[in-house]
Tab-separated table of C-alpha atoms and ligand atoms in Angstrom:
chain	number	residue	atom	x	y	z
A	1	UNK	CA	-31.036	49.733	-54.486
A	2	UNK	CA	-33.217	46.355	-54.711
A	3	UNK	CA	-35.452	47.307	-57.162
A	4	UNK	CA	-36.110	50.439	-59.447
A	5	UNK	CA	-40.107	51.052	-59.710
A	6	UNK	CA	-40.558	54.495	-60.079
A	7	UNK	CA	-39.206	57.958	-59.631
A	8	UNK	CA	-42.235	59.046	-57.324
A	9	UNK	CA	-40.448	57.151	-54.208
A	10	UNK	CA	-36.778	57.271	-55.613
A	11	UNK	CA	-34.672	59.311	-53.094
A	12	UNK	CA	-33.153	62.297	-54.486
A	13	UNK	CA	-29.470	61.072	-53.258
A	14	UNK	CA	-30.233	57.721	-55.115
A	15	UNK	CA	-31.260	59.482	-58.254
A	16	UNK	CA	-27.920	61.625	-58.062
A	17	UNK	CA	-26.029	58.359	-57.495
A	18	UNK	CA	-27.647	56.758	-60.502
A	19	UNK	CA	-26.810	59.818	-62.622
A	20	UNK	CA	-23.007	59.860	-61.399
A	21	UNK	CA	-22.558	56.388	-61.886
A	22	UNK	CA	-24.073	56.854	-65.362
A	23	UNK	CA	-21.377	59.465	-65.958
A	24	UNK	CA	-18.813	56.883	-65.164
A	25	UNK	CA	-20.546	54.502	-67.417
A	26	UNK	CA	-20.629	56.799	-70.228
A	27	UNK	CA	-16.707	57.301	-69.881
A	28	UNK	CA	-16.243	53.747	-70.410
A	29	UNK	CA	-18.492	53.725	-73.495
A	30	UNK	CA	-16.155	56.187	-75.211
A	31	UNK	CA	-13.348	53.653	-74.887
A	32	UNK	CA	-12.818	51.406	-78.144
A	33	UNK	CA	-13.295	48.251	-75.853
A	34	UNK	CA	-16.874	48.788	-73.999
A	35	UNK	CA	-17.022	45.964	-72.228
A	36	UNK	CA	-16.566	45.592	-68.363
A	37	UNK	CA	-16.385	42.455	-66.390
A	38	UNK	CA	-18.643	43.854	-63.562
A	39	UNK	CA	-21.601	41.491	-63.937
A	40	UNK	CA	-20.073	38.543	-65.351
A	41	UNK	CA	-21.915	35.393	-64.043
A	42	UNK	CA	-25.368	37.582	-63.483
A	43	UNK	CA	-28.304	37.021	-65.707
A	44	UNK	CA	-30.691	39.789	-66.518
A	45	UNK	CA	-34.220	38.900	-67.897
A	46	UNK	CA	-35.817	41.324	-70.555
A	47	UNK	CA	-39.614	40.586	-69.997
A	48	UNK	CA	-41.633	42.701	-72.450
A	49	UNK	CA	-45.318	42.526	-72.623
A	50	UNK	CA	-45.341	45.796	-74.689
A	51	UNK	CA	-43.570	46.657	-77.804
A	52	UNK	CA	-40.140	48.704	-77.470
A	53	UNK	CA	-37.135	49.601	-79.525
A	54	UNK	CA	-35.013	51.750	-77.372
A	55	UNK	CA	-35.683	50.429	-73.985
A	56	UNK	CA	-35.637	46.938	-74.824
A	57	UNK	CA	-32.305	47.153	-77.184
A	58	UNK	CA	-30.724	49.720	-74.784
A	59	UNK	CA	-31.173	47.383	-71.614
A	60	UNK	CA	-29.762	44.609	-73.566
A	61	UNK	CA	-26.819	46.628	-74.444
A	62	UNK	CA	-26.313	47.763	-70.921
A	63	UNK	CA	-26.344	44.159	-69.624
A	64	UNK	CA	-23.918	42.789	-72.222
A	65	UNK	CA	-21.511	45.611	-71.867
A	66	UNK	CA	-21.503	44.702	-68.310
A	67	UNK	CA	-20.727	41.118	-69.136
A	68	UNK	CA	-24.053	39.900	-67.735
A	69	UNK	CA	-26.026	37.085	-69.649
A	70	UNK	CA	-29.185	38.344	-71.151
A	71	UNK	CA	-32.550	36.507	-71.809
A	72	UNK	CA	-34.967	38.548	-73.949
A	73	UNK	CA	-38.546	37.456	-73.548
A	74	UNK	CA	-41.298	39.125	-75.393
A	75	UNK	CA	-45.013	38.570	-74.605
A	76	UNK	CA	-46.005	38.040	-78.453
A	77	UNK	CA	-44.759	34.376	-79.503
A	78	UNK	CA	-44.483	33.064	-75.867
A	79	UNK	CA	-46.983	31.078	-73.782
A	80	UNK	CA	-48.672	34.602	-72.461
A	81	UNK	CA	-50.843	33.837	-75.414
A	82	UNK	CA	-51.916	30.437	-74.028
A	83	UNK	CA	-53.002	32.435	-70.894
A	84	UNK	CA	-49.933	32.000	-68.862
A	85	UNK	CA	-50.160	34.356	-66.029
A	86	UNK	CA	-47.494	36.988	-65.164
A	87	UNK	CA	-46.807	35.223	-61.996
A	88	UNK	CA	-46.168	32.006	-63.830
A	89	UNK	CA	-44.047	33.500	-66.482
A	90	UNK	CA	-42.073	35.502	-63.904
A	91	UNK	CA	-41.217	32.101	-61.837
A	92	UNK	CA	-40.373	30.202	-65.013
A	93	UNK	CA	-37.802	32.855	-65.834
A	94	UNK	CA	-36.661	32.992	-62.095
A	95	UNK	CA	-36.327	29.279	-62.468
A	96	UNK	CA	-33.928	29.813	-65.302
A	97	UNK	CA	-31.572	31.865	-62.759
A	98	UNK	CA	-32.803	35.713	-63.268
A	99	UNK	CA	-30.753	37.883	-61.145
A	100	UNK	CA	-32.656	40.922	-62.289
A	101	UNK	CA	-35.922	41.254	-64.439
A	102	UNK	CA	-36.638	44.385	-66.435
A	103	UNK	CA	-40.228	44.591	-67.101
A	104	UNK	CA	-42.631	46.625	-69.261
A	105	UNK	CA	-45.887	45.869	-69.062
A	106	UNK	CA	-49.383	47.294	-69.765
A	107	UNK	CA	-50.711	47.288	-66.586
A	108	UNK	CA	-49.892	50.183	-64.233
A	109	UNK	CA	-48.233	48.720	-61.135
A	110	UNK	CA	-47.224	45.261	-62.668
A	111	UNK	CA	-43.652	45.621	-61.684
A	112	UNK	CA	-44.331	46.610	-58.137
A	113	UNK	CA	-46.567	43.406	-57.792
A	114	UNK	CA	-43.612	41.530	-59.204
A	115	UNK	CA	-41.250	43.313	-56.742
A	116	UNK	CA	-43.212	42.722	-53.821
A	117	UNK	CA	-45.431	39.455	-54.256
A	118	UNK	CA	-42.758	37.357	-53.318
A	119	UNK	CA	-43.048	35.236	-56.437
A	120	UNK	CA	-39.470	36.025	-57.421
A	121	UNK	CA	-36.283	37.092	-55.752
A	122	UNK	CA	-34.694	38.951	-58.507
A	123	UNK	CA	-34.395	42.727	-58.441
A	124	UNK	CA	-37.007	44.515	-60.537
A	125	UNK	CA	-36.687	47.363	-62.988
A	126	UNK	CA	-39.629	49.098	-64.276
A	127	UNK	CA	-39.242	49.720	-68.084
A	128	UNK	CA	-42.700	51.265	-68.506
A	129	UNK	CA	-45.861	50.347	-66.965
A	130	UNK	CA	-49.218	51.551	-68.474
A	131	UNK	CA	-49.535	55.121	-68.210
A	132	UNK	CA	-47.676	54.994	-64.786
A	133	UNK	CA	-43.995	55.435	-64.910
A	134	UNK	CA	-40.652	54.950	-67.214
A	135	UNK	CA	-38.316	55.651	-64.390
A	136	UNK	CA	-35.143	54.944	-66.839
A	137	UNK	CA	-36.427	57.320	-69.313
A	138	UNK	CA	-36.707	60.044	-66.806
A	139	UNK	CA	-33.365	59.373	-65.550
A	140	UNK	CA	-31.729	59.296	-69.131
A	141	UNK	CA	-33.718	62.739	-69.595
A	142	UNK	CA	-32.289	64.153	-66.301
A	143	UNK	CA	-28.912	62.763	-67.463
A	144	UNK	CA	-29.164	64.651	-70.867
A	145	UNK	CA	-30.444	67.952	-69.371
A	146	UNK	CA	-27.607	67.929	-67.009
A	147	UNK	CA	-24.940	66.863	-69.677
A	148	UNK	CA	-25.813	69.511	-71.939
A	149	UNK	CA	-25.825	72.091	-69.216
A	150	UNK	CA	-22.674	71.199	-67.430
A	151	UNK	CA	-20.893	68.810	-69.701
A	152	UNK	CA	-17.977	67.373	-68.047
A	153	UNK	CA	-18.551	68.927	-65.201
A	154	UNK	CA	-21.818	67.310	-64.393
A	155	UNK	CA	-21.010	64.934	-61.277
A	156	UNK	CA	-22.811	65.849	-57.965
A	157	UNK	CA	-24.748	68.669	-59.791
A	158	UNK	CA	-28.589	68.757	-59.487
A	159	UNK	CA	-31.101	70.765	-62.053
A	160	UNK	CA	-32.023	73.809	-59.593
A	161	UNK	CA	-33.584	76.598	-61.620
A	162	UNK	CA	-33.541	74.623	-64.915
A	163	UNK	CA	-36.899	75.243	-66.906
A	164	UNK	CA	-38.328	72.129	-68.505
A	165	UNK	CA	-41.304	72.304	-70.369
A	166	UNK	CA	-43.340	68.899	-71.361
A	167	UNK	CA	-45.676	69.080	-74.060
A	168	UNK	CA	-48.588	67.004	-75.487
A	169	UNK	CA	-50.097	64.009	-74.392
A	170	UNK	CA	-49.712	64.098	-70.794
A	171	UNK	CA	-52.536	61.974	-69.714
A	172	UNK	CA	-51.531	59.019	-71.348
A	173	UNK	CA	-47.607	59.586	-70.608
A	174	UNK	CA	-45.653	57.595	-68.233
A	175	UNK	CA	-42.464	59.699	-69.491
A	176	UNK	CA	-44.373	62.756	-68.400
A	177	UNK	CA	-45.031	61.496	-64.850
A	178	UNK	CA	-41.852	59.858	-64.146
A	179	UNK	CA	-39.965	63.331	-65.445
A	180	UNK	CA	-42.357	65.565	-63.326
A	181	UNK	CA	-41.235	63.411	-59.962
A	182	UNK	CA	-37.278	63.225	-60.834
A	183	UNK	CA	-36.913	66.653	-62.675
A	184	UNK	CA	-38.549	68.554	-59.518
A	185	UNK	CA	-36.658	66.452	-57.170
A	186	UNK	CA	-33.538	67.520	-58.663
A	187	UNK	CA	-34.754	71.023	-58.417
A	188	UNK	CA	-35.911	71.703	-61.893
A	189	UNK	CA	-39.092	73.951	-62.529
A	190	UNK	CA	-41.409	71.971	-64.590
A	191	UNK	CA	-44.279	73.221	-66.924
A	192	UNK	CA	-46.929	71.044	-68.726
A	193	UNK	CA	-48.521	72.041	-71.834
A	194	UNK	CA	-51.570	70.190	-73.364
A	195	UNK	CA	-55.030	70.311	-74.684
A	196	UNK	CA	-57.219	70.621	-71.629
A	197	UNK	CA	-58.534	67.235	-72.494
A	198	UNK	CA	-54.915	65.779	-72.379
A	199	UNK	CA	-54.189	66.977	-68.697
A	200	UNK	CA	-54.814	64.339	-65.966
A	201	UNK	CA	-57.548	65.142	-63.315
A	202	UNK	CA	-54.869	64.724	-60.499
A	203	UNK	CA	-52.479	67.335	-61.761
A	204	UNK	CA	-53.588	69.813	-59.060
A	205	UNK	CA	-51.329	67.387	-56.739
A	206	UNK	CA	-48.315	67.753	-58.915
A	207	UNK	CA	-45.343	70.338	-58.397
A	208	UNK	CA	-45.952	71.791	-61.890
A	209	UNK	CA	-47.323	74.644	-63.569
A	210	UNK	CA	-49.978	73.946	-66.310
A	211	UNK	CA	-50.390	75.884	-69.502
A	212	UNK	CA	-52.495	75.364	-72.459
A	213	UNK	CA	-50.929	77.344	-74.921
A	214	UNK	CA	-47.685	76.247	-76.460
A	215	UNK	CA	-46.231	79.803	-77.831
A	216	UNK	CA	-46.961	81.255	-74.271
A	217	UNK	CA	-44.847	78.169	-72.862
A	218	UNK	CA	-42.097	78.808	-75.346
A	219	UNK	CA	-42.134	82.775	-74.798
A	220	UNK	CA	-41.505	81.856	-71.090
A	221	UNK	CA	-38.026	80.618	-72.164
A	222	UNK	CA	-37.454	76.996	-71.239
A	223	UNK	CA	-34.071	75.511	-71.203
A	224	UNK	CA	-35.625	72.057	-72.285
A	225	UNK	CA	-38.789	71.399	-74.679
A	226	UNK	CA	-39.698	67.857	-74.047
A	227	UNK	CA	-42.175	66.508	-76.871
A	228	UNK	CA	-44.479	64.013	-76.032
A	229	UNK	CA	-45.719	61.500	-78.532
A	230	UNK	CA	-49.282	61.407	-79.077
A	231	UNK	CA	-50.203	57.642	-77.838
A	232	UNK	CA	-53.109	56.882	-80.287
A	233	UNK	CA	-53.074	53.358	-78.825
A	234	UNK	CA	-54.137	54.416	-75.550
A	235	UNK	CA	-57.003	56.545	-76.739
A	236	UNK	CA	-60.490	55.281	-76.511
A	237	UNK	CA	-62.042	58.704	-77.281
A	238	UNK	CA	-61.366	61.744	-79.383
A	239	UNK	CA	-59.013	63.846	-77.315
A	240	UNK	CA	-58.767	66.614	-79.887
A	241	UNK	CA	-60.681	67.401	-83.257
A	242	UNK	CA	-58.029	66.313	-85.786
A	243	UNK	CA	-54.455	65.716	-86.188
A	244	UNK	CA	-54.230	68.591	-88.109
A	245	UNK	CA	-55.356	70.934	-85.516
A	246	UNK	CA	-53.346	69.188	-82.733
A	247	UNK	CA	-50.262	69.553	-84.732
A	248	UNK	CA	-51.247	73.491	-85.508
A	249	UNK	CA	-51.748	74.130	-81.816
A	250	UNK	CA	-49.169	72.016	-79.801
A	251	UNK	CA	-46.869	70.732	-82.554
A	252	UNK	CA	-43.262	71.895	-82.708
A	253	UNK	CA	-42.960	73.394	-86.070
A	254	UNK	CA	-40.300	75.366	-87.510
A	255	UNK	CA	-41.617	78.736	-86.336
A	256	UNK	CA	-41.694	77.823	-82.640
A	257	UNK	CA	-38.518	76.253	-83.258
A	258	UNK	CA	-37.073	79.538	-84.384
A	259	UNK	CA	-38.741	81.211	-81.140
A	260	UNK	CA	-36.957	79.085	-78.747
A	261	UNK	CA	-34.077	80.556	-77.075
A	262	UNK	CA	-30.602	79.698	-78.761
A	263	UNK	CA	-29.413	77.390	-76.049
A	264	UNK	CA	-32.712	75.641	-75.528
A	265	UNK	CA	-32.792	72.055	-76.168
A	266	UNK	CA	-35.688	69.926	-78.042
A	267	UNK	CA	-36.322	66.615	-76.554
A	268	UNK	CA	-38.414	63.442	-77.542
A	269	UNK	CA	-38.386	60.091	-75.755
A	270	UNK	CA	-39.221	58.450	-79.147
A	271	UNK	CA	-41.008	56.874	-80.869
A	272	UNK	CA	-41.769	60.066	-82.903
A	273	UNK	CA	-44.912	61.005	-84.705
A	274	UNK	CA	-42.924	63.225	-87.276
A	275	UNK	CA	-45.439	65.825	-88.388
A	276	UNK	CA	-47.965	65.427	-85.526
A	277	UNK	CA	-46.281	66.493	-82.140
A	278	UNK	CA	-42.749	67.358	-83.826
A	279	UNK	CA	-41.909	68.468	-87.299
A	280	UNK	CA	-38.958	67.134	-89.385
A	281	UNK	CA	-37.031	70.344	-88.935
A	282	UNK	CA	-37.270	70.399	-85.070
A	283	UNK	CA	-36.629	66.662	-84.882
A	284	UNK	CA	-33.430	66.578	-86.777
A	285	UNK	CA	-32.358	69.991	-85.573
A	286	UNK	CA	-29.027	70.678	-84.013
A	287	UNK	CA	-31.132	71.412	-80.772
A	288	UNK	CA	-32.529	68.231	-80.772
A	289	UNK	CA	-31.276	65.611	-78.256
A	290	UNK	CA	-33.228	62.538	-79.485
A	291	UNK	CA	-30.462	60.374	-80.255
A	292	UNK	CA	-28.107	61.981	-77.616
A	293	UNK	CA	-31.074	60.589	-75.166
A	294	UNK	CA	-30.725	57.323	-76.718
A	295	UNK	CA	-27.065	57.104	-76.201
A	296	UNK	CA	-27.305	58.391	-72.946
A	297	UNK	CA	-30.090	55.663	-72.219
A	298	UNK	CA	-27.465	52.917	-72.414
A	299	UNK	CA	-25.086	54.579	-69.445
A	300	UNK	CA	-27.947	55.073	-67.313
A	301	UNK	CA	-29.372	51.358	-67.734
A	302	UNK	CA	-25.657	50.451	-67.205
A	303	UNK	CA	-25.570	52.478	-64.009
A	304	UNK	CA	-29.272	51.013	-62.769
A	305	UNK	CA	-28.117	47.391	-63.535
A	306	UNK	CA	-25.038	48.022	-61.734
A	307	UNK	CA	-26.375	49.431	-58.595
A	308	UNK	CA	-29.118	46.640	-58.512
A	309	UNK	CA	-26.781	44.017	-59.088
A	310	UNK	CA	-23.323	44.820	-57.896
A	311	UNK	CA	-24.731	46.242	-54.736
A	312	UNK	CA	-24.880	50.022	-53.815
A	313	UNK	CA	-21.653	49.299	-51.642
A	314	UNK	CA	-19.649	48.190	-54.472
A	315	UNK	CA	-16.683	50.533	-55.478
A	316	UNK	CA	-17.909	52.584	-58.236
A	317	UNK	CA	-14.092	52.159	-59.405
A	318	UNK	CA	-14.808	48.865	-60.445
A	319	UNK	CA	-17.069	50.175	-63.100
A	320	UNK	CA	-14.453	52.401	-64.462
A	321	UNK	CA	-11.641	49.542	-64.581
A	322	UNK	CA	-8.793	50.490	-66.727
A	323	UNK	CA	-9.170	49.811	-70.177
A	324	UNK	CA	-6.792	46.911	-70.299
A	325	UNK	CA	-8.334	44.808	-67.332
A	326	UNK	CA	-11.804	45.119	-69.504
A	327	UNK	CA	-10.024	43.699	-72.336
A	328	UNK	CA	-8.394	41.012	-70.518
A	329	UNK	CA	-11.595	40.070	-68.995
A	330	UNK	CA	-13.804	40.115	-71.892
A	331	UNK	CA	-11.908	37.762	-74.184
B	401	LIG	N1	-41.349	54.949	-75.568
B	401	LIG	C1	-42.208	55.655	-74.395
B	401	LIG	C2	-42.637	54.923	-73.734
B	401	LIG	O1	-42.939	53.591	-73.882
B	401	LIG	C3	-42.620	57.116	-74.979
B	401	LIG	C4	-43.740	56.459	-75.864
B	401	LIG	O2	-44.044	55.601	-76.145
B	401	LIG	O3	-44.447	57.548	-76.282
B	401	LIG	O4	-43.248	55.463	-72.700
B	402	CP	N1	-38.650	55.805	-75.332
B	402	CP	C1	-38.814	54.557	-75.277
B	402	CP	O1	-39.425	54.090	-74.208
B	402	CP	O2	-38.717	53.969	-76.466
B	402	CP	P1	-39.600	52.511	-76.767
B	402	CP	O3	-40.781	52.444	-76.493
B	402	CP	O4	-39.057	52.222	-78.230
B	402	CP	O5	-38.835	51.464	-75.966
């Protein structure tokens, strides 16, 4: 794998390979010494033009746990405010020896431009571009669903027949898009639920069912209910009458939580607007996988960086070096 730009063009076998390597990585993360020597000598640059808590920190943790050097760059406080372009910024970082660039950018397509422009030779990972895609989020979501369903027996499994319902601001959500492509490629049945104003126009071409009523969607018995954040920062118009009205019709409150099947999980990529799309009861309930998703994000990002930088042909066992080896090599 040279780059990880989206899930729409990610082959099913590559997705399963990432999820399986992430299982190996998760095993190593349960050890006392979490660090592996695998990417020693490699440099990962986190290039963030948009705010982030989880994604930026988990890419940093992932790279460090694989012994790569990490350079964190946020546009805020950088020469981007003096008008420096993406090309010049990226080439500057490449000149400092980046082997992989993890980029989050407000413009849909910026990671692909970086990967295909010839400006840099580093591998590129999309950490969220505009309303387009957030592939590692979808991979960690798929990993979480698979793990909850199959536990230690997850390796090699797809999500055939698993019902996933994605609720909320689909229009502005790169998480929804990446999940639609990935989850359906893995065999899941995906339903979208949103106010009509927050359903993208091109949804007719997506492999999903669209509903407008959350209670109907819950009555259909989803295995996973994924709540999306209302992305107020991307809204330039009124997409729903009031927040109270949105919450009443499309929010996951205690009553709807009770109506969910006992084995259904509640997911949210974070950050959450508590009280708007998700109630505190739902966010903090034992069915909520919100923090599990964050933990799994580190393993999935370790797998992505490993496959990008150590090469697809590198033996996976290298990542599961015995604890003694890891200890010895990380002093
Ligand atoms: N953190 C995710 C993203 O950056 C989801 C969100 O912000 O709502 O796309
Ligand atoms: N889920 C997610 O991408 O979170 P951040 O925006 O905090 O990185």
